[in-house]
Amino acid sequence: PDPLVQAVQSLLADRIVKADKDIDRTWLLSGIGNMLHSEPVSGEHLPFYRREMERVLLDIESYPNDGEIYVPYITGSDIVVRSFSKPMSDTVTAANDLFLKHIDSIADVVQGNEYVLKVCDEIIWRRVRFIKGNDNLWRLVANNKIDYPDVYVDINDVKDIWRVMSRIAVLES
């Protein structure tokens, strides 16, 4: 949305919350969560890996997590990993905490979504595009297309897949 519209929405939400302390500001702005503070907030405890995702995801079964993170509202994720990857970040973000869901089948990959893929012995975080006329080839697209060209992978080389369910930008790591 337009920054001016966001500012007006934020001011309006502040006024409503000031008038009625039971109204949840997050719910007002996004519709996520509960309308009232008195309602219990649902959430999940997810394993959190503070180290670079490339190291963690290459051998996640034997990699120890750094504890758990309680995440209200975000459902469907299996783990949270930190990524310092620049192809998918904006210029001011030092890192991203990625909320990942493990995908069991290549058939479950949806074009246009962001995924973290284990391709041979490399971890790649990109947006997946299918190649028309070639069911075995994917084009992986970065957000920063100027510095990071598209990567093409044969789906037979994909060893593991995690869908990026959500991400939080970390301004200082």
PDB file of C-alpha atoms in Angstrom:
ATOM      1  CA  PRO A   1       0.000   0.000   0.000  1.00  0.00           C
ATOM      2  CA  ASP A   2       0.838   3.650  -0.385  1.00  0.00           C
ATOM      3  CA  PRO A   3       2.980   5.012   2.513  1.00  0.00           C
ATOM      4  CA  LEU A   4       0.466   7.823   3.080  1.00  0.00           C
ATOM      5  CA  VAL A   5      -2.387   5.299   3.366  1.00  0.00           C
ATOM      6  CA  GLN A   6      -0.303   3.236   5.822  1.00  0.00           C
ATOM      7  CA  ALA A   7       0.378   6.335   7.930  1.00  0.00           C
ATOM      8  CA  VAL A   8      -3.317   7.230   8.063  1.00  0.00           C
ATOM      9  CA  GLN A   9      -4.236   3.631   8.948  1.00  0.00           C
ATOM     10  CA  SER A  10      -1.624   3.632  11.700  1.00  0.00           C
ATOM     11  CA  LEU A  11      -2.896   6.909  13.171  1.00  0.00           C
ATOM     12  CA  LEU A  12      -6.485   5.664  13.073  1.00  0.00           C
ATOM     13  CA  ALA A  13      -5.472   2.396  14.765  1.00  0.00           C
ATOM     14  CA  ASP A  14      -3.643   4.364  17.473  1.00  0.00           C
ATOM     15  CA  ARG A  15      -6.775   6.428  18.170  1.00  0.00           C
ATOM     16  CA  ILE A  16      -9.004   3.353  18.357  1.00  0.00           C
ATOM     17  CA  VAL A  17      -6.617   1.529  20.697  1.00  0.00           C
ATOM     18  CA  LYS A  18      -6.293   4.651  22.861  1.00  0.00           C
ATOM     19  CA  ALA A  19     -10.097   4.831  23.158  1.00  0.00           C
ATOM     20  CA  ASP A  20     -10.493   1.087  23.887  1.00  0.00           C
ATOM     21  CA  LYS A  21      -7.471  -0.578  25.506  1.00  0.00           C
ATOM     22  CA  ASP A  22      -8.928  -4.080  24.905  1.00  0.00           C
ATOM     23  CA  ILE A  23      -8.649  -3.764  21.089  1.00  0.00           C
ATOM     24  CA  ASP A  24      -5.487  -5.339  19.645  1.00  0.00           C
ATOM     25  CA  ARG A  25      -3.603  -2.979  17.302  1.00  0.00           C
ATOM     26  CA  THR A  26      -2.092  -5.817  15.215  1.00  0.00           C
ATOM     27  CA  TRP A  27      -5.550  -7.233  14.594  1.00  0.00           C
ATOM     28  CA  LEU A  28      -6.844  -3.807  13.555  1.00  0.00           C
ATOM     29  CA  LEU A  29      -4.086  -3.283  11.000  1.00  0.00           C
ATOM     30  CA  SER A  30      -3.765  -6.807   9.613  1.00  0.00           C
ATOM     31  CA  GLY A  31      -6.714  -8.916  10.711  1.00  0.00           C
ATOM     32  CA  ILE A  32      -4.223 -11.394  12.177  1.00  0.00           C
ATOM     33  CA  GLY A  33      -4.693 -12.676  15.700  1.00  0.00           C
ATOM     34  CA  ASN A  34      -7.434 -11.842  18.146  1.00  0.00           C
ATOM     35  CA  MET A  35      -9.544  -8.681  18.227  1.00  0.00           C
ATOM     36  CA  LEU A  36      -9.319  -8.388  22.017  1.00  0.00           C
ATOM     37  CA  HIS A  37      -6.256  -8.593  24.266  1.00  0.00           C
ATOM     38  CA  SER A  38      -8.268 -10.708  26.718  1.00  0.00           C
ATOM     39  CA  GLU A  39      -8.503 -13.579  24.213  1.00  0.00           C
ATOM     40  CA  PRO A  40      -5.616 -16.055  24.383  1.00  0.00           C
ATOM     41  CA  VAL A  41      -3.085 -15.646  21.604  1.00  0.00           C
ATOM     42  CA  SER A  42      -2.368 -18.821  19.687  1.00  0.00           C
ATOM     43  CA  GLY A  43       1.109 -19.537  18.466  1.00  0.00           C
ATOM     44  CA  GLU A  44       3.835 -22.094  17.984  1.00  0.00           C
ATOM     45  CA  HIS A  45       7.205 -22.922  19.523  1.00  0.00           C
ATOM     46  CA  LEU A  46       9.638 -23.434  16.642  1.00  0.00           C
ATOM     47  CA  PRO A  47      13.288 -24.528  16.705  1.00  0.00           C
ATOM     48  CA  PHE A  48      15.449 -21.477  16.004  1.00  0.00           C
ATOM     49  CA  TYR A  49      18.848 -21.587  14.321  1.00  0.00           C
ATOM     50  CA  ARG A  50      20.730 -18.304  14.716  1.00  0.00           C
ATOM     51  CA  ARG A  51      23.620 -19.435  12.523  1.00  0.00           C
ATOM     52  CA  GLU A  52      23.746 -18.958   8.752  1.00  0.00           C
ATOM     53  CA  MET A  53      21.100 -21.091   7.049  1.00  0.00           C
ATOM     54  CA  GLU A  54      23.555 -22.533   4.520  1.00  0.00           C
ATOM     55  CA  ARG A  55      25.486 -24.305   7.306  1.00  0.00           C
ATOM     56  CA  VAL A  56      22.341 -25.395   9.141  1.00  0.00           C
ATOM     57  CA  LEU A  57      20.348 -26.743   6.208  1.00  0.00           C
ATOM     58  CA  LEU A  58      23.189 -28.722   4.650  1.00  0.00           C
ATOM     59  CA  ASP A  59      22.921 -31.149   7.579  1.00  0.00           C
ATOM     60  CA  ILE A  60      19.908 -30.116   9.653  1.00  0.00           C
ATOM     61  CA  GLU A  61      19.373 -33.565  11.161  1.00  0.00           C
ATOM     62  CA  SER A  62      22.627 -33.333  13.132  1.00  0.00           C
ATOM     63  CA  TYR A  63      22.746 -29.559  13.638  1.00  0.00           C
ATOM     64  CA  PRO A  64      21.792 -28.377  17.152  1.00  0.00           C
ATOM     65  CA  ASN A  65      19.278 -25.539  17.371  1.00  0.00           C
ATOM     66  CA  ASP A  66      19.792 -22.414  19.476  1.00  0.00           C
ATOM     67  CA  GLY A  67      16.584 -22.953  21.413  1.00  0.00           C
ATOM     68  CA  GLU A  68      12.994 -22.242  20.513  1.00  0.00           C
ATOM     69  CA  ILE A  69      11.211 -19.119  19.462  1.00  0.00           C
ATOM     70  CA  TYR A  70       7.566 -18.541  20.348  1.00  0.00           C
ATOM     71  CA  VAL A  71       5.784 -17.238  17.298  1.00  0.00           C
ATOM     72  CA  PRO A  72       2.228 -15.957  17.641  1.00  0.00           C
ATOM     73  CA  TYR A  73       0.075 -15.913  14.509  1.00  0.00           C
ATOM     74  CA  ILE A  74       2.536 -17.564  12.118  1.00  0.00           C
ATOM     75  CA  THR A  75       1.458 -21.130  11.486  1.00  0.00           C
ATOM     76  CA  GLY A  76       2.605 -23.852   9.204  1.00  0.00           C
ATOM     77  CA  SER A  77       6.349 -23.372   9.726  1.00  0.00           C
ATOM     78  CA  ASP A  78       8.678 -26.107  10.956  1.00  0.00           C
ATOM     79  CA  ILE A  79      11.829 -24.106  11.779  1.00  0.00           C
ATOM     80  CA  VAL A  80      13.278 -20.600  11.859  1.00  0.00           C
ATOM     81  CA  VAL A  81      16.739 -19.970  10.381  1.00  0.00           C
ATOM     82  CA  ARG A  82      18.814 -16.849   9.990  1.00  0.00           C
ATOM     83  CA  SER A  83      19.959 -15.894   6.500  1.00  0.00           C
ATOM     84  CA  PHE A  84      22.541 -13.313   5.484  1.00  0.00           C
ATOM     85  CA  SER A  85      21.847 -14.054   1.808  1.00  0.00           C
ATOM     86  CA  LYS A  86      21.874 -10.867  -0.279  1.00  0.00           C
ATOM     87  CA  PRO A  87      20.056 -12.011  -3.448  1.00  0.00           C
ATOM     88  CA  MET A  88      16.666 -11.933  -1.690  1.00  0.00           C
ATOM     89  CA  SER A  89      17.291  -9.055   0.755  1.00  0.00           C
ATOM     90  CA  ASP A  90      16.840  -5.334   0.410  1.00  0.00           C
ATOM     91  CA  THR A  91      19.790  -2.990   0.806  1.00  0.00           C
ATOM     92  CA  VAL A  92      19.208  -2.090   4.479  1.00  0.00           C
ATOM     93  CA  THR A  93      18.587  -5.604   5.795  1.00  0.00           C
ATOM     94  CA  ALA A  94      21.531  -7.207   7.594  1.00  0.00           C
ATOM     95  CA  ALA A  95      19.810 -10.598   7.771  1.00  0.00           C
ATOM     96  CA  ASN A  96      16.425 -12.295   7.579  1.00  0.00           C
ATOM     97  CA  ASP A  97      14.848 -14.763   9.941  1.00  0.00           C
ATOM     98  CA  LEU A  98      13.137 -17.221   7.614  1.00  0.00           C
ATOM     99  CA  PHE A  99      10.137 -19.256   8.733  1.00  0.00           C
ATOM    100  CA  LEU A 100      10.461 -22.468   6.742  1.00  0.00           C
ATOM    101  CA  LYS A 101       8.170 -25.425   6.102  1.00  0.00           C
ATOM    102  CA  HIS A 102       9.750 -28.616   4.814  1.00  0.00           C
ATOM    103  CA  ILE A 103       8.239 -29.769   1.511  1.00  0.00           C
ATOM    104  CA  ASP A 104       8.187 -33.525   0.919  1.00  0.00           C
ATOM    105  CA  SER A 105       7.535 -33.564  -2.820  1.00  0.00           C
ATOM    106  CA  ILE A 106       8.684 -31.519  -5.795  1.00  0.00           C
ATOM    107  CA  ALA A 107       5.078 -31.745  -6.999  1.00  0.00           C
ATOM    108  CA  ASP A 108       4.103 -29.492  -4.050  1.00  0.00           C
ATOM    109  CA  VAL A 109       6.275 -26.599  -5.255  1.00  0.00           C
ATOM    110  CA  VAL A 110       4.174 -23.660  -6.448  1.00  0.00           C
ATOM    111  CA  GLN A 111       5.548 -21.344  -9.104  1.00  0.00           C
ATOM    112  CA  GLY A 112       6.209 -17.824  -7.844  1.00  0.00           C
ATOM    113  CA  ASN A 113       6.722 -18.738  -4.185  1.00  0.00           C
ATOM    114  CA  GLU A 114      10.033 -18.387  -2.375  1.00  0.00           C
ATOM    115  CA  TYR A 115      11.894 -21.569  -1.500  1.00  0.00           C
ATOM    116  CA  VAL A 116      15.169 -22.583   0.052  1.00  0.00           C
ATOM    117  CA  LEU A 117      16.537 -25.467  -1.992  1.00  0.00           C
ATOM    118  CA  LYS A 118      19.342 -27.904  -1.335  1.00  0.00           C
ATOM    119  CA  VAL A 119      20.780 -28.464  -4.797  1.00  0.00           C
ATOM    120  CA  CYS A 120      23.589 -31.007  -4.667  1.00  0.00           C
ATOM    121  CA  ASP A 121      25.657 -29.530  -1.785  1.00  0.00           C
ATOM    122  CA  GLU A 122      24.530 -25.921  -2.149  1.00  0.00           C
ATOM    123  CA  ILE A 123      21.718 -24.037  -0.385  1.00  0.00           C
ATOM    124  CA  ILE A 124      19.872 -21.511  -2.582  1.00  0.00           C
ATOM    125  CA  TRP A 125      17.076 -19.131  -1.513  1.00  0.00           C
ATOM    126  CA  ARG A 126      15.113 -17.818  -4.505  1.00  0.00           C
ATOM    127  CA  ARG A 127      11.693 -17.503  -6.122  1.00  0.00           C
ATOM    128  CA  VAL A 128      10.876 -20.533  -8.315  1.00  0.00           C
ATOM    129  CA  ARG A 129       9.715 -20.158 -11.910  1.00  0.00           C
ATOM    130  CA  PHE A 130       8.845 -23.104 -14.125  1.00  0.00           C
ATOM    131  CA  ILE A 131      10.277 -23.380 -17.632  1.00  0.00           C
ATOM    132  CA  LYS A 132       7.541 -23.790 -20.222  1.00  0.00           C
ATOM    133  CA  GLY A 133       8.110 -26.943 -22.250  1.00  0.00           C
ATOM    134  CA  ASN A 134      10.732 -28.360 -19.836  1.00  0.00           C
ATOM    135  CA  ASP A 135       9.242 -30.005 -16.742  1.00  0.00           C
ATOM    136  CA  ASN A 136      12.681 -30.896 -15.354  1.00  0.00           C
ATOM    137  CA  LEU A 137      14.130 -27.374 -15.267  1.00  0.00           C
ATOM    138  CA  TRP A 138      13.421 -24.503 -12.866  1.00  0.00           C
ATOM    139  CA  ARG A 139      14.534 -20.899 -13.128  1.00  0.00           C
ATOM    140  CA  LEU A 140      15.422 -19.454  -9.722  1.00  0.00           C
ATOM    141  CA  VAL A 141      14.951 -15.696  -9.550  1.00  0.00           C
ATOM    142  CA  ALA A 142      16.497 -13.314  -6.999  1.00  0.00           C
ATOM    143  CA  ASN A 143      14.844 -10.132  -5.760  1.00  0.00           C
ATOM    144  CA  ASN A 144      18.108  -8.327  -6.506  1.00  0.00           C
ATOM    145  CA  LYS A 145      18.212  -9.172 -10.214  1.00  0.00           C
ATOM    146  CA  ILE A 146      20.945  -6.640 -11.040  1.00  0.00           C
ATOM    147  CA  ASP A 147      23.648  -8.280  -8.929  1.00  0.00           C
ATOM    148  CA  TYR A 148      22.318 -11.853  -8.973  1.00  0.00           C
ATOM    149  CA  PRO A 149      21.349 -13.388 -12.314  1.00  0.00           C
ATOM    150  CA  ASP A 150      18.818 -16.178 -12.634  1.00  0.00           C
ATOM    151  CA  VAL A 151      19.976 -19.661 -11.692  1.00  0.00           C
ATOM    152  CA  TYR A 152      18.740 -22.701 -13.598  1.00  0.00           C
ATOM    153  CA  VAL A 153      18.473 -26.057 -11.827  1.00  0.00           C
ATOM    154  CA  ASP A 154      17.508 -29.526 -12.935  1.00  0.00           C
ATOM    155  CA  ILE A 155      14.852 -30.756 -10.491  1.00  0.00           C
ATOM    156  CA  ASN A 156      16.661 -34.109 -10.326  1.00  0.00           C
ATOM    157  CA  ASP A 157      19.514 -32.268  -8.554  1.00  0.00           C
ATOM    158  CA  VAL A 158      17.172 -30.885  -5.845  1.00  0.00           C
ATOM    159  CA  LYS A 159      17.825 -32.869  -2.651  1.00  0.00           C
ATOM    160  CA  ASP A 160      15.627 -30.942  -0.182  1.00  0.00           C
ATOM    161  CA  ILE A 161      13.022 -28.161  -0.270  1.00  0.00           C
ATOM    162  CA  TRP A 162      11.740 -25.677   2.299  1.00  0.00           C
ATOM    163  CA  ARG A 163       9.033 -23.152   1.496  1.00  0.00           C
ATOM    164  CA  VAL A 164       9.544 -19.673   2.918  1.00  0.00           C
ATOM    165  CA  MET A 165       6.300 -19.153   4.821  1.00  0.00           C
ATOM    166  CA  SER A 166       7.318 -15.775   6.196  1.00  0.00           C
ATOM    167  CA  ARG A 167      10.375 -13.719   6.970  1.00  0.00           C
ATOM    168  CA  ILE A 168      11.393 -10.979   9.350  1.00  0.00           C
ATOM    169  CA  ALA A 169      14.054  -8.504   8.333  1.00  0.00           C
ATOM    170  CA  VAL A 170      16.865  -8.125  10.872  1.00  0.00           C
ATOM    171  CA  LEU A 171      18.460  -4.707  10.660  1.00  0.00           C
ATOM    172  CA  GLU A 172      21.401  -5.585  12.910  1.00  0.00           C
ATOM    173  CA  SER A 173      22.815  -9.077  13.256  1.00  0.00           C
TER     174      SER A 173
END
